[in-house]
Short mmCIF file of C-alpha atoms and ligand atoms in Angstrom, two decimals:
data_model
loop_
_atom_site.label_atom_id
_atom_site.label_comp_id
_atom_site.label_asym_id
_atom_site.label_seq_id
_atom_site.Cartn_x
_atom_site.Cartn_y
_atom_site.Cartn_z
CA MET B 299 140.65 185.13 181.48
CA SER B 300 139.96 187.91 178.30
CA CYS B 301 141.63 190.44 176.40
CA GLN B 302 139.57 192.57 174.32
CA GLY B 303 140.71 194.44 171.32
CA SER B 304 142.71 193.67 167.88
CA LYS B 305 143.25 190.04 167.42
CA ARG B 306 146.98 190.59 166.58
CA VAL B 307 148.31 186.39 167.00
CA ALA B 308 152.22 184.91 166.83
CA VAL B 309 151.85 182.63 164.70
CA ILE B 310 154.28 179.83 165.42
CA ARG B 311 153.52 176.52 163.18
CA GLY B 312 157.09 174.54 164.88
CA ASP B 313 158.28 170.76 164.05
CA GLY B 314 156.00 168.23 162.72
CA ILE B 315 152.85 167.98 163.22
CA GLY B 316 152.94 171.80 164.93
CA PRO B 317 152.31 173.48 161.07
CA GLU B 318 149.69 170.59 160.35
CA VAL B 319 147.50 171.02 163.17
CA ILE B 320 147.73 175.07 163.88
CA GLU B 321 146.73 175.08 159.76
CA SER B 322 143.56 173.12 160.79
CA ALA B 323 142.77 175.71 163.84
CA LEU B 324 143.90 178.32 160.67
CA GLU B 325 141.12 176.93 158.51
CA VAL B 326 138.73 176.92 161.34
CA LEU B 327 139.26 180.03 163.21
CA ASP B 328 137.95 181.29 159.21
CA ALA B 329 135.62 179.42 159.19
CA ALA B 330 134.21 180.39 162.99
CA GLY B 331 134.57 184.06 162.14
CA ALA B 332 136.95 185.31 164.26
CA GLY B 333 138.75 187.53 162.20
CA ILE B 334 142.41 187.35 163.21
CA GLU B 335 145.49 189.19 161.71
CA GLU B 336 148.14 185.83 161.90
CA VAL B 337 151.84 187.37 162.26
CA PRO B 338 153.78 183.88 162.03
CA VAL B 339 156.71 183.52 163.58
CA GLU B 340 159.78 180.74 162.62
CA ILE B 341 160.63 179.09 165.80
CA GLY B 342 162.01 175.40 166.34
CA PHE B 343 164.07 172.62 164.79
CA GLY B 344 163.42 174.09 161.09
CA LYS B 345 165.29 177.20 162.09
CA TRP B 346 168.01 175.96 164.81
CA LYS B 347 169.10 173.20 161.13
CA ARG B 348 169.11 176.64 159.48
CA THR B 349 170.23 178.74 161.82
CA GLY B 350 172.19 177.09 165.04
CA LYS B 351 169.84 178.34 166.59
CA ALA B 352 166.09 177.51 167.27
CA MET B 353 164.81 180.89 168.66
CA SER B 354 166.91 184.03 168.24
CA ASP B 355 166.36 186.68 170.54
CA GLU B 356 164.72 189.11 167.87
CA ASP B 357 162.15 186.86 167.94
CA LEU B 358 160.76 187.09 170.30
CA GLU B 359 159.50 191.16 169.73
CA PRO B 360 156.94 190.44 167.12
CA ILE B 361 155.64 188.12 170.00
CA LYS B 362 155.53 190.56 172.44
CA ASP B 363 154.57 192.62 170.48
CA CYS B 364 150.97 190.65 169.69
CA ARG B 365 150.77 189.70 172.87
CA CYS B 366 149.48 186.24 171.96
CA ILE B 367 150.77 182.94 170.68
CA LEU B 368 149.49 179.36 168.95
CA PHE B 369 152.18 177.49 169.19
CA GLY B 370 151.85 174.28 167.34
CA ALA B 371 155.15 171.52 168.38
CA ILE B 372 158.60 171.85 168.01
CA THR B 373 161.29 168.70 167.89
CA THR B 374 163.85 168.89 170.71
CA PRO B 375 167.39 169.67 168.21
CA PRO B 376 170.35 166.59 169.04
CA ASP B 377 171.92 169.40 171.43
CA PRO B 378 173.17 169.06 174.43
CA ASN B 379 172.86 173.29 175.03
CA TYR B 380 170.04 173.44 173.43
CA LYS B 381 167.71 175.01 176.11
CA SER B 382 163.46 174.32 175.87
CA VAL B 383 161.99 177.30 173.69
CA LEU B 384 158.62 176.63 175.05
CA LEU B 385 160.37 176.49 178.69
CA ARG B 386 161.84 180.13 177.18
CA LEU B 387 158.70 181.43 176.56
CA ARG B 388 156.57 180.13 179.04
CA LYS B 389 159.77 182.07 182.29
CA GLU B 390 160.21 185.01 179.67
CA LEU B 391 156.79 186.27 179.18
CA ASP B 392 155.82 184.83 182.94
CA LEU B 393 153.03 182.36 181.85
CA TYR B 394 153.14 181.34 184.58
CA ALA B 395 149.45 178.84 185.04
CA ASN B 396 149.17 175.91 182.69
CA ILE B 397 144.88 175.64 182.20
CA ARG B 398 144.09 172.07 180.86
CA PRO B 399 140.54 171.05 180.26
CA PHE B 400 139.61 167.61 179.95
CA SER B 401 136.98 166.51 178.39
CA LYS B 402 134.76 163.50 177.24
CA LYS B 403 130.75 162.92 177.91
CA GLY B 404 130.95 162.59 182.04
CA LEU B 405 134.02 164.39 182.47
CA ASP B 406 135.07 167.34 182.80
CA ILE B 407 138.50 168.15 184.02
CA VAL B 408 140.10 171.09 183.76
CA LEU B 409 144.16 170.74 184.91
CA VAL B 410 145.42 174.00 186.37
CA ARG B 411 149.65 173.33 186.25
CA GLU B 412 152.26 175.53 187.91
CA ASN B 413 154.68 176.68 184.75
CA THR B 414 156.91 178.67 185.70
CA GLU B 415 158.62 176.97 188.87
CA GLY B 416 159.18 173.54 190.72
CA LEU B 417 161.60 171.10 188.82
CA TYR B 418 161.36 173.22 186.45
CA SER B 419 162.59 176.40 187.44
CA GLY B 420 166.28 176.22 184.76
CA LEU B 421 168.09 175.75 188.91
CA GLU B 422 170.94 172.90 187.74
CA GLU B 423 174.24 171.94 188.19
CA VAL B 424 175.46 168.96 186.70
CA GLY B 425 179.07 167.38 187.70
CA ASP B 426 180.49 163.81 185.86
CA GLU B 427 179.96 162.65 189.33
CA GLU B 428 176.75 164.25 190.67
CA ALA B 429 174.01 166.12 189.26
CA ARG B 430 171.06 168.71 190.85
CA THR B 431 168.02 169.81 189.81
CA ILE B 432 166.90 172.21 192.03
CA ARG B 433 163.07 172.66 193.31
CA MET B 434 161.68 176.00 193.84
CA ILE B 435 158.47 176.30 195.33
CA THR B 436 158.31 180.77 196.50
CA ARG B 437 155.15 182.00 198.52
CA ARG B 438 155.14 183.88 195.22
CA GLY B 439 154.07 181.53 192.93
CA SER B 440 151.98 179.04 194.45
CA LYS B 441 149.44 181.98 195.09
CA ARG B 442 148.95 183.51 192.26
CA ILE B 443 148.22 180.10 190.70
CA ALA B 444 146.41 179.26 193.14
CA LEU B 445 144.39 182.13 193.02
CA LYS B 446 143.52 181.10 189.51
CA ALA B 447 142.22 177.75 190.09
CA CYS B 448 139.85 179.30 192.83
CA GLU B 449 138.60 181.85 189.80
CA LEU B 450 137.59 178.65 187.87
CA ALA B 451 136.44 176.49 190.61
CA ALA B 452 133.76 179.34 191.18
CA CYS B 453 132.34 179.26 189.39
CA ARG B 454 132.44 174.70 189.16
CA ARG B 455 132.31 172.40 191.54
CA ARG B 456 135.12 171.57 193.52
CA LEU B 457 139.08 172.52 193.90
CA THR B 458 142.08 169.24 194.86
CA ILE B 459 145.12 170.83 195.30
CA VAL B 460 147.79 168.27 194.62
CA HIS B 461 150.62 167.85 196.02
CA LYS B 462 154.19 165.28 197.83
CA ALA B 463 154.25 167.82 200.97
CA ASN B 464 153.98 164.27 203.06
CA VAL B 465 157.93 163.39 201.72
CA LEU B 466 158.75 166.97 199.80
CA HIS B 467 158.89 169.18 202.24
CA SER B 468 158.61 172.60 199.57
CA ASP B 469 155.01 171.02 198.34
CA ARG B 470 154.15 172.45 202.10
CA LEU B 471 154.34 175.40 201.25
CA PHE B 472 152.54 174.61 198.36
CA LEU B 473 149.58 173.30 200.23
CA LYS B 474 149.80 175.71 202.90
CA THR B 475 149.39 178.73 200.62
CA CYS B 476 147.16 176.87 198.02
CA LYS B 477 144.91 176.20 201.13
CA GLU B 478 144.58 179.51 202.04
CA VAL B 479 143.89 181.37 199.15
CA ALA B 480 140.73 178.63 199.17
CA GLU B 481 139.51 179.74 202.47
CA SER B 482 139.77 183.42 201.43
CA SER B 483 138.47 183.19 197.97
CA GLY B 484 135.32 180.84 199.78
CA VAL B 485 135.81 177.12 197.52
CA GLN B 486 135.00 173.72 198.24
CA TYR B 487 138.49 172.60 198.24
CA ASP B 488 139.68 168.75 199.45
CA ASP B 489 144.00 168.05 199.11
CA MET B 490 145.60 164.09 197.25
CA LEU B 491 148.86 163.26 197.46
CA VAL B 492 149.86 162.96 193.76
CA ASP B 493 150.21 159.49 193.57
CA ALA B 494 146.84 159.02 195.08
CA ALA B 495 145.97 161.30 192.51
CA ALA B 496 147.52 159.44 189.09
CA TYR B 497 145.72 156.23 190.64
CA ASN B 498 141.94 158.33 190.64
CA LEU B 499 142.44 159.62 187.48
CA VAL B 500 142.09 156.11 185.87
CA ILE B 501 139.87 155.01 187.68
CA ARG B 502 137.51 157.21 188.75
CA PRO B 503 137.97 159.79 187.30
CA GLU B 504 135.58 161.52 187.00
CA LYS B 505 135.83 161.77 190.49
CA PHE B 506 137.64 166.07 190.18
CA ASP B 507 137.21 168.90 188.52
CA VAL B 508 139.53 171.41 189.65
CA MET B 509 142.46 170.46 189.87
CA VAL B 510 145.86 173.06 190.72
CA THR B 511 149.47 171.58 191.23
CA THR B 512 152.73 172.09 190.38
CA ASN B 513 154.86 172.16 186.87
CA LEU B 514 156.19 168.71 186.76
CA PHE B 515 153.22 166.74 188.43
CA GLY B 516 151.04 168.67 186.63
CA ASP B 517 152.84 167.74 183.26
CA ILE B 518 152.73 163.69 183.74
CA LEU B 519 149.38 164.07 185.37
CA SER B 520 148.10 166.40 182.07
CA ASP B 521 149.14 163.17 179.57
CA GLU B 522 147.91 160.57 181.87
CA ALA B 523 144.71 162.26 181.91
CA ALA B 524 144.50 163.09 178.37
CA GLY B 525 145.25 158.87 177.55
CA VAL B 526 141.74 158.76 179.90
CA LEU B 527 140.65 161.19 177.10
CA GLY B 528 141.30 158.73 174.54
CA SER B 529 144.54 160.34 172.68
CA LEU B 530 146.51 163.29 173.20
CA GLY B 531 145.24 164.58 170.14
CA LEU B 532 143.06 165.73 172.00
CA CYS B 533 143.38 167.78 174.24
CA ALA B 534 144.08 171.89 174.24
CA SER B 535 145.65 174.02 177.15
CA ALA B 536 146.53 177.98 177.43
CA ASN B 537 149.75 179.06 179.05
CA LEU B 538 148.14 182.33 180.73
CA GLY B 539 150.42 185.66 182.74
CA GLU B 540 149.42 189.26 183.57
CA ARG B 541 150.58 190.24 180.03
CA TYR B 542 150.78 187.48 177.64
CA ALA B 543 148.84 184.18 176.84
CA LEU B 544 149.96 181.08 174.12
CA PHE B 545 147.50 178.40 173.34
CA GLU B 546 149.18 175.56 171.76
CA PRO B 547 148.01 171.07 171.47
CA ILE B 548 149.60 169.21 175.01
CA HIS B 549 151.32 167.02 172.86
CA GLY B 550 154.19 167.20 170.56
CA SER B 551 155.80 167.23 167.27
CA ALA B 552 154.94 163.22 166.93
CA PRO B 553 157.86 162.36 164.23
CA ASP B 554 156.71 159.38 163.65
CA ILE B 555 153.34 161.09 161.96
CA ALA B 556 154.68 164.10 160.58
CA GLY B 557 153.80 164.36 156.92
CA LYS B 558 150.52 161.39 157.13
CA GLY B 559 148.55 163.82 156.64
CA ILE B 560 146.70 161.25 159.90
CA ALA B 561 147.40 164.08 162.65
CA ASN B 562 144.64 164.75 165.20
CA PRO B 563 144.23 168.43 164.65
CA VAL B 564 141.39 168.74 168.10
CA GLY B 565 143.81 169.55 169.92
CA ALA B 566 144.41 173.03 168.12
CA ILE B 567 141.37 173.67 167.72
CA ARG B 568 140.45 173.91 171.14
CA SER B 569 143.74 175.77 172.18
CA ALA B 570 142.28 178.37 169.04
CA ALA B 571 138.90 178.22 170.86
CA MET B 572 140.77 179.03 174.38
CA MET B 573 142.37 181.49 172.15
CA MET B 574 139.13 183.40 171.64
CA ASP B 575 137.91 182.99 174.35
CA TRP B 576 141.19 185.44 176.19
CA PHE B 577 140.44 187.58 173.54
CA GLY B 578 136.89 188.17 175.00
CA ASP B 579 134.63 186.47 172.59
CA ALA B 580 133.32 183.83 175.05
CA GLU B 581 130.67 182.50 172.23
CA MET B 582 132.98 181.47 170.00
CA ALA B 583 134.98 179.41 171.58
CA ARG B 584 131.52 177.74 173.25
CA ARG B 585 130.33 177.10 168.76
CA ILE B 586 133.88 175.58 168.36
CA GLU B 587 133.95 174.06 171.49
CA LYS B 588 130.46 172.43 169.90
CA ALA B 589 131.71 171.66 166.15
CA VAL B 590 134.21 169.89 167.38
CA VAL B 591 131.97 167.37 170.33
CA TRP B 592 129.85 167.24 166.86
CA SER B 593 132.54 166.19 164.75
CA LEU B 594 133.89 163.63 167.69
CA ASP B 595 129.96 161.77 168.10
CA GLN B 596 129.47 161.80 164.41
CA GLY B 597 132.64 159.56 164.20
CA ILE B 598 134.34 161.29 161.83
CA THR B 599 137.86 161.11 163.79
CA THR B 600 141.76 160.47 163.06
CA PRO B 601 143.59 156.65 163.39
CA ASP B 602 144.64 158.06 167.10
CA LEU B 603 140.41 157.44 168.15
CA ALA B 604 140.50 154.45 165.60
CA GLY B 605 139.41 156.07 162.55
CA CYS B 606 139.33 156.53 158.99
CA HIS B 607 139.92 160.11 158.47
CA THR B 608 142.64 162.08 157.67
CA THR B 609 143.60 165.83 159.48
CA ARG B 610 141.96 167.17 155.38
CA LYS B 611 138.24 165.19 156.99
CA VAL B 612 138.26 165.71 160.25
CA THR B 613 139.64 170.07 159.08
CA GLU B 614 136.65 170.05 156.88
CA ALA B 615 133.53 168.56 158.78
CA ILE B 616 134.38 170.72 161.68
CA ALA B 617 134.27 174.01 159.52
CA ASN B 618 132.20 173.57 157.82
CA TYR B 619 129.12 172.41 160.35
CA LEU B 620 130.47 175.93 161.11
CA LEU B 621 129.65 177.69 158.50
CA GLU B 622 126.51 175.62 158.36
CA THR B 623 125.65 176.44 161.47
CA ALA B 624 126.83 179.97 161.42
P1 ATP L 130 158.13 166.29 172.74
O1 ATP L 130 159.19 165.06 174.00
O2 ATP L 130 157.36 166.57 171.49
O3 ATP L 130 156.60 166.07 173.49
P2 ATP L 130 156.74 163.08 172.02
O4 ATP L 130 157.59 162.23 171.90
O5 ATP L 130 157.02 162.89 173.89
O6 ATP L 130 157.35 164.55 172.11
P3 ATP L 130 154.46 163.67 171.12
O7 ATP L 130 155.24 164.30 169.97
O8 ATP L 130 153.36 164.29 171.69
O9 ATP L 130 155.17 163.28 172.52
O10 ATP L 130 153.36 161.92 170.34
C1 ATP L 130 153.52 160.86 171.84
C2 ATP L 130 152.82 160.26 170.90
O11 ATP L 130 151.02 160.39 170.90
C3 ATP L 130 153.19 159.55 169.04
O12 ATP L 130 152.92 158.25 169.48
C4 ATP L 130 151.88 160.53 168.34
O13 ATP L 130 152.29 159.60 167.36
C5 ATP L 130 150.85 160.94 168.79
N1 ATP L 130 149.99 161.95 168.96
C6 ATP L 130 150.83 163.47 169.89
N2 ATP L 130 150.39 164.39 168.68
C7 ATP L 130 148.80 163.49 168.18
C8 ATP L 130 148.36 164.42 167.20
N3 ATP L 130 148.04 164.83 167.51
N4 ATP L 130 147.31 162.59 166.89
C9 ATP L 130 147.90 161.99 166.28
N5 ATP L 130 148.26 161.31 167.22
C10 ATP L 130 149.37 161.71 168.04
#
């Protein structure tokens, strides 16, 4: 995944701890000498309170213009008609591949989640007595996510296709398509029922390498993988399409710790590293990840990892490491 050229980034800080961790990511990018041009875009709960809309149609213009987005987190407004801004961005920008790496000593998993279909396709009928959500699986959607997963698995060990095809007939199409793509890509693969995958992720996480799955299963398994790692605050993601890319920590706005200065900035910093990789600077991505691992090894961590350091202290340590090792 790469995009050469100018490094203009639409920065959506969002709500809760979103602005805190995005500030950290920008500071680390600066220390690494990333040279990005920031285009701030206000979207989220704060905007909803002021204007009644969390995101306007005009907000899409600078976002599309930049093609690249660094995203914090958004608090869901208390409005029954509210439609998720993040889901809208993923759909409108066709960010079909959600790539979520989970790594620590002895563990290195990449979860590839289909991001536009499945149970999040938005096809819903809600009545007083009955409510339906249509689980849309297409050959096209399954094929392109399988291709993305095989691209990653080709330079790693193996692909595991995660599904529930024994019960959900829609997943038979997903499984069949993924198997066809894996066969023709020549990657080693197997498949696993999602319930077995959820269990194995806890008791034998080292069993997995690249996992590919549908939208809801990917959403749930990634929080589980974050738990196996030790904190949601450690985990990053890239939402990729053919033209646009959005990078975000996998955690939400965490209102319970917002404003306390203790949010773990690592997920946002790792998301920024993935962004540099997309810009074609794999070496800078590697340097940032090395600085993060160094800070974790030194025990310079926030309270979610049983550390006693603040967001600021962790950010400074990572930024200083980058400056000193430049
Ligand atoms: P959303 O619905 O926006 O995803 P959520 O409440 O489901 O939000 P999070 O906001 O991610 O989920 O928070 C879940 C828990 O994890 C909270 O207790 C929160 O404090 C903790 N948490 C999330 N992100 C971080 C972080 N970066 N650092 C420390 N703790 C975090």
